[in-house]
Coordinates of N, CA and C in Angstrom, one line a residue:
X979 N -4.1 -15.3 19.8 CA -3.5 -16.2 18.9 C -2.2 -16.8 19.5
X980 N -1.4 -16.1 20.3 CA -0.1 -16.6 20.7 C 0.8 -16.1 19.7
X981 N 1.6 -17.3 19.3 CA 2.9 -17.3 18.2 C 2.5 -18.1 17.0
X982 N 2.8 -17.5 15.9 CA 2.7 -18.2 14.5 C 3.7 -17.7 13.6
X983 N 3.7 -18.4 12.6 CA 4.8 -18.0 11.7 C 4.2 -18.8 10.1
X984 N 4.9 -17.8 9.0 CA 4.3 -18.5 7.9 C 5.7 -18.2 7.0
X985 N 5.9 -19.1 5.9 CA 7.1 -18.8 5.1 C 6.8 -19.0 3.7
X986 N 7.0 -17.7 3.0 CA 6.7 -17.7 1.5 C 8.4 -18.0 0.7
X987 N 8.3 -18.7 -0.4 CA 9.4 -18.9 -1.1 C 9.4 -18.0 -2.1
X988 N 10.1 -16.8 -2.2 CA 10.1 -15.9 -3.3 C 10.8 -16.1 -4.5
X989 N 11.5 -17.2 -4.4 CA 12.2 -17.7 -5.6 C 11.0 -18.4 -6.6
X990 N 10.3 -19.1 -6.1 CA 9.2 -19.9 -6.8 C 7.8 -19.1 -6.7
X991 N 7.7 -18.1 -6.1 CA 6.3 -17.4 -5.7 C 5.4 -18.4 -5.2
X992 N 5.8 -19.2 -4.1 CA 5.0 -20.2 -3.4 C 5.0 -20.1 -2.0
X993 N 4.1 -20.7 -1.1 CA 4.5 -21.2 -0.2 C 5.5 -22.2 0.2
X994 N 6.2 -22.0 1.4 CA 7.5 -23.0 1.5 C 7.0 -24.4 2.0
X995 N 6.2 -25.1 1.3 CA 5.5 -26.3 1.8 C 6.7 -27.4 2.0
X996 N 6.8 -28.0 3.1 CA 7.7 -28.9 3.3 C 9.1 -28.2 3.9
X997 N 9.1 -27.1 4.1 CA 10.3 -26.4 5.1 C 10.1 -27.1 6.4
X998 N 11.5 -27.4 7.1 CA 11.5 -27.9 8.5 C 11.6 -26.6 9.1
X999 N 11.2 -26.5 10.4 CA 11.3 -25.3 11.2 C 11.4 -26.0 12.9
X1000 N 12.4 -25.2 13.4 CA 12.6 -25.6 14.9 C 12.2 -24.3 15.6
X1001 N 11.6 -24.3 16.9 CA 11.2 -23.5 17.7 C 12.2 -23.6 19.0
X1002 N 12.6 -22.7 19.2 CA 13.5 -22.7 20.6 C 13.2 -21.6 21.6
X1003 N 13.3 -21.7 22.8 CA 13.2 -20.8 24.0 C 14.6 -20.5 24.1
X1004 N 15.0 -19.1 24.4 CA 16.1 -18.5 24.6 C 16.3 -18.0 26.1
X1005 N 17.5 -18.8 27.0 CA 17.6 -18.1 28.3 C 19.1 -17.8 28.1
X1006 N 19.6 -16.8 28.0 CA 21.0 -16.2 27.9 C 21.4 -16.9 26.7
X1007 N 22.7 -17.8 26.8 CA 23.3 -18.4 25.7 C 22.6 -19.7 25.5
X1008 N 21.7 -20.4 26.1 CA 21.2 -21.6 26.3 C 19.7 -21.4 25.3
X1009 N 19.7 -22.2 24.7 CA 18.5 -22.6 23.7 C 18.1 -23.7 23.9
X1010 N 16.7 -23.9 24.2 CA 16.1 -25.3 24.5 C 15.0 -25.5 23.5
X1011 N 15.1 -26.5 22.7 CA 14.2 -27.0 21.6 C 12.9 -27.0 22.5
X1012 N 11.9 -26.5 21.7 CA 10.5 -26.5 22.2 C 9.4 -27.7 21.2
X1013 N 9.9 -27.5 19.8 CA 9.2 -28.3 18.9 C 9.9 -28.1 17.5
X1014 N 9.6 -29.1 16.7 CA 10.0 -29.3 15.2 C 9.0 -29.5 14.5
X1015 N 8.8 -28.8 13.3 CA 7.5 -29.2 12.6 C 8.0 -29.0 11.1
X1016 N 7.2 -29.3 10.4 CA 7.3 -29.3 8.9 C 6.1 -28.5 8.1
X1017 N 6.4 -27.5 7.8 CA 5.4 -26.6 7.0 C 4.3 -27.3 6.2
X1018 N 3.2 -26.9 6.4 CA 2.2 -27.5 5.1 C 2.2 -26.9 4.0
X1019 N 1.2 -27.1 3.0 CA 0.9 -26.6 1.6 C 0.6 -25.2 1.9
X1020 N 0.3 -24.4 2.7 CA 0.2 -23.1 2.8 C 1.2 -22.5 3.7
X1021 N 2.4 -23.4 3.7 CA 3.5 -22.6 4.5 C 3.5 -22.1 5.7
X1022 N 2.7 -23.0 6.5 CA 2.2 -22.7 7.9 C 2.2 -24.1 8.7
X1023 N 2.4 -24.0 9.8 CA 2.3 -25.1 11.0 C 1.1 -25.8 10.6
X1024 N 1.2 -27.0 10.5 CA -0.3 -27.6 10.3 C -0.9 -27.8 11.5
X1025 N -0.3 -27.7 12.7 CA -1.2 -27.7 13.8 C -1.7 -26.3 14.5
X1026 N -1.5 -25.3 13.7 CA -2.0 -24.2 14.1 C -0.9 -23.4 14.9
X1027 N -1.3 -22.3 15.6 CA -0.2 -21.5 16.3 C 1.0 -22.4 17.1
X1028 N 2.3 -21.9 17.1 CA 3.3 -22.5 17.7 C 3.0 -22.5 19.3
X1029 N 2.4 -21.3 19.8 CA 1.9 -21.3 21.1 C 0.5 -20.6 21.2
X1030 N -0.3 -21.1 21.9 CA -1.7 -20.3 21.9 C -1.5 -19.3 23.1
X1031 N -2.3 -18.3 23.3 CA -2.3 -17.1 24.1 C -2.0 -17.7 25.7
X1032 N -2.6 -18.9 26.0 CA -2.4 -19.3 27.5 C -1.0 -19.9 27.6
X1033 N -0.5 -20.4 26.8 CA 1.2 -21.0 26.8 C 2.4 -20.1 26.6
X1034 N 1.6 -18.9 25.8 CA 3.1 -18.0 25.3 C 3.5 -17.1 26.7
X1035 N 4.8 -17.3 26.7 CA 5.4 -16.3 27.9 C 6.1 -15.3 27.6
X1036 N 6.5 -14.2 28.3 CA 7.3 -13.4 27.9 C 8.7 -13.7 27.9
X1037 N 9.6 -13.7 27.0 CA 10.9 -14.1 26.9 C 11.3 -13.8 25.5
X1038 N 12.6 -14.5 25.2 CA 13.1 -14.5 24.1 C 13.0 -15.9 23.3
X1039 N 13.0 -15.9 22.1 CA 12.7 -17.2 21.4 C 13.3 -17.1 19.9
X1040 N 13.8 -18.4 19.4 CA 14.5 -18.6 18.0 C 13.5 -19.4 17.2
X1041 N 13.4 -19.0 15.9 CA 12.9 -19.9 14.8 C 14.1 -20.3 13.8
X1042 N 14.3 -21.3 13.7 CA 15.3 -21.9 12.9 C 14.6 -22.5 11.4
X1043 N 14.8 -21.8 10.4 CA 14.3 -22.5 9.5 C 15.4 -23.0 8.4
X1044 N 15.0 -24.3 8.1 CA 16.0 -25.1 7.2 C 15.9 -24.6 5.6
X1045 N 16.6 -23.4 5.3 CA 16.2 -22.9 4.1 C 17.2 -23.7 2.8
X1046 N 18.5 -24.2 3.2 CA 19.0 -24.8 1.8 C 18.5 -26.1 1.9
X1047 N 18.2 -26.9 2.9 CA 17.4 -28.2 2.6 C 16.5 -28.3 2.0
X1048 N 15.5 -27.0 2.1 CA 14.2 -26.8 1.4 C 14.5 -26.6 0.0
X1049 N 15.3 -25.8 -0.3 CA 15.4 -25.3 -1.7 C 16.3 -26.8 -2.5
X1050 N 17.3 -27.4 -1.8 CA 17.8 -28.7 -2.3 C 16.7 -29.5 -2.8
X1051 N 15.6 -29.8 -1.9 CA 14.3 -30.6 -2.1 C 13.6 -30.2 -3.3
X1052 N 13.7 -28.8 -3.5 CA 12.9 -28.5 -4.6 C 13.7 -28.4 -5.9
X1053 N 14.9 -29.0 -5.8 CA 16.0 -29.2 -7.1 C 16.7 -27.9 -7.3
X1054 N 16.6 -27.2 -6.5 CA 17.7 -25.8 -6.8 C 19.1 -26.3 -6.6
X1055 N 20.1 -25.8 -7.7 CA 21.3 -26.1 -7.3 C 21.9 -25.2 -6.5
X1056 N 22.6 -25.4 -5.4 CA 23.1 -24.4 -4.5 C 24.6 -24.8 -4.3
X1057 N 25.5 -23.7 -4.3 CA 26.7 -23.9 -4.0 C 27.1 -24.7 -2.6
X1058 N 28.2 -25.2 -2.3 CA 28.7 -25.7 -1.2 C 29.9 -25.0 -0.5
X1059 N 29.7 -24.3 0.6 CA 28.5 -24.2 1.4 C 27.6 -23.3 0.9
X1060 N 26.2 -23.5 1.0 CA 24.9 -22.6 0.7 C 25.3 -21.2 1.4
X1061 N 24.8 -20.1 0.5 CA 25.0 -18.8 1.0 C 23.9 -18.6 2.3
X1062 N 22.8 -19.3 2.1 CA 22.0 -19.5 3.5 C 22.0 -20.8 3.6
X1063 N 21.9 -21.3 4.9 CA 21.7 -22.8 5.5 C 20.4 -22.9 6.0
X1064 N 20.8 -22.3 7.5 CA 19.7 -22.3 8.3 C 19.4 -20.9 8.8
X1065 N 18.3 -20.4 8.6 CA 18.1 -18.8 8.9 C 17.3 -19.0 10.3
X1066 N 18.4 -18.3 11.3 CA 17.9 -18.3 12.8 C 17.1 -16.8 12.8
X1067 N 16.1 -16.6 13.3 CA 15.3 -15.4 13.6 C 15.4 -15.7 15.3
X1068 N 16.0 -14.4 15.8 CA 15.8 -14.3 17.4 C 15.0 -13.3 17.4
X1069 N 13.8 -13.5 18.5 CA 13.0 -12.5 18.6 C 12.6 -12.3 20.1
X1070 N 11.9 -11.4 20.6 CA 11.4 -11.1 22.1 C 9.7 -11.2 21.9
X1071 N 9.2 -11.4 23.1 CA 7.9 -11.4 23.2 C 7.8 -10.6 24.5
X1072 N 7.3 -9.4 24.3 CA 7.3 -8.5 25.5 C 5.8 -8.7 26.2
X1073 N 4.8 -9.0 25.4 CA 3.4 -8.8 25.6 C 3.0 -10.3 25.4
X1074 N 2.7 -11.3 26.1 CA 2.2 -12.5 26.1 C 0.7 -12.6 25.9
X1075 N 0.0 -11.6 26.0 CA -1.3 -11.5 25.7 C -1.6 -10.9 24.3
X1076 N -0.6 -10.7 23.4 CA -0.7 -10.3 22.1 C -0.4 -11.3 21.1
X1077 N -0.9 -11.2 19.8 CA -0.4 -11.9 18.9 C 0.8 -11.6 18.2
X1078 N 1.7 -12.6 18.3 CA 3.0 -12.4 17.5 C 3.0 -13.3 16.2
X1079 N 3.1 -12.8 15.1 CA 3.3 -13.6 14.1 C 4.7 -13.2 13.3
X1080 N 5.3 -14.3 12.9 CA 6.8 -14.1 12.5 C 6.8 -14.7 11.2
X1081 N 6.3 -13.8 10.1 CA 6.7 -14.6 8.7 C 8.2 -14.5 8.1
X1082 N 8.5 -15.2 7.3 CA 9.6 -15.2 6.7 C 9.4 -15.3 5.0
X1083 N 10.0 -14.3 4.4 CA 10.3 -14.3 3.0 C 11.6 -14.8 2.5
X1084 N 11.7 -15.9 1.9 CA 12.9 -16.2 1.4 C 13.2 -16.9 0.2
X1085 N 14.5 -16.7 -0.4 CA 15.0 -17.3 -1.5 C 16.5 -17.8 -1.2
X1086 N 17.3 -18.3 -1.8 CA 18.6 -18.9 -1.6 C 19.6 -18.0 -1.4
X1087 N 19.1 -16.7 -1.5 CA 20.1 -15.7 -1.4 C 19.8 -14.5 -0.7
X1088 N 18.5 -14.7 -0.3 CA 18.0 -13.4 0.8 C 16.8 -13.9 1.4
X1089 N 16.6 -13.0 2.7 CA 15.6 -13.2 3.4 C 14.9 -12.0 4.0
X1090 N 13.7 -11.6 4.3 CA 13.1 -10.7 5.3 C 12.1 -11.3 6.3
X1091 N 12.0 -10.4 7.2 CA 11.0 -10.7 8.0 C 10.5 -9.4 8.8
X1092 N 9.4 -9.6 9.4 CA 8.8 -8.4 10.2 C 7.7 -9.1 11.3
X1093 N 7.2 -8.3 12.1 CA 6.2 -8.7 13.1 C 4.9 -8.3 12.2
X1094 N 4.3 -9.6 11.9 CA 3.1 -9.6 11.3 C 1.8 -9.6 12.0
X1095 N 0.6 -9.5 11.6 CA -0.6 -9.5 12.3 C -1.3 -10.8 12.4

């Protein structure tokens, strides 16, 4: 299956529909944008995996989640600057033949992630 992500809004108890996400490939200090997407009603990429198994490569990546913009769009009053603005998750792909799922559980004040299945 390659690389996928899923975002759950723990403040509202729903998928983070409408959240903007950017995927980058990392090479040292350089980050190259691969794609931008808007999460669907299920909090997932509407086009399926971010990379399929044939396209996924060993290396370092970043998922950038636009958390503050998402919560503001939901009508949540946030301080300026917000506690969480863009949540950047840097992670490595060591085995390109395996599925890497990178979920995010997020509120305006906290987040957690893990390697999912």
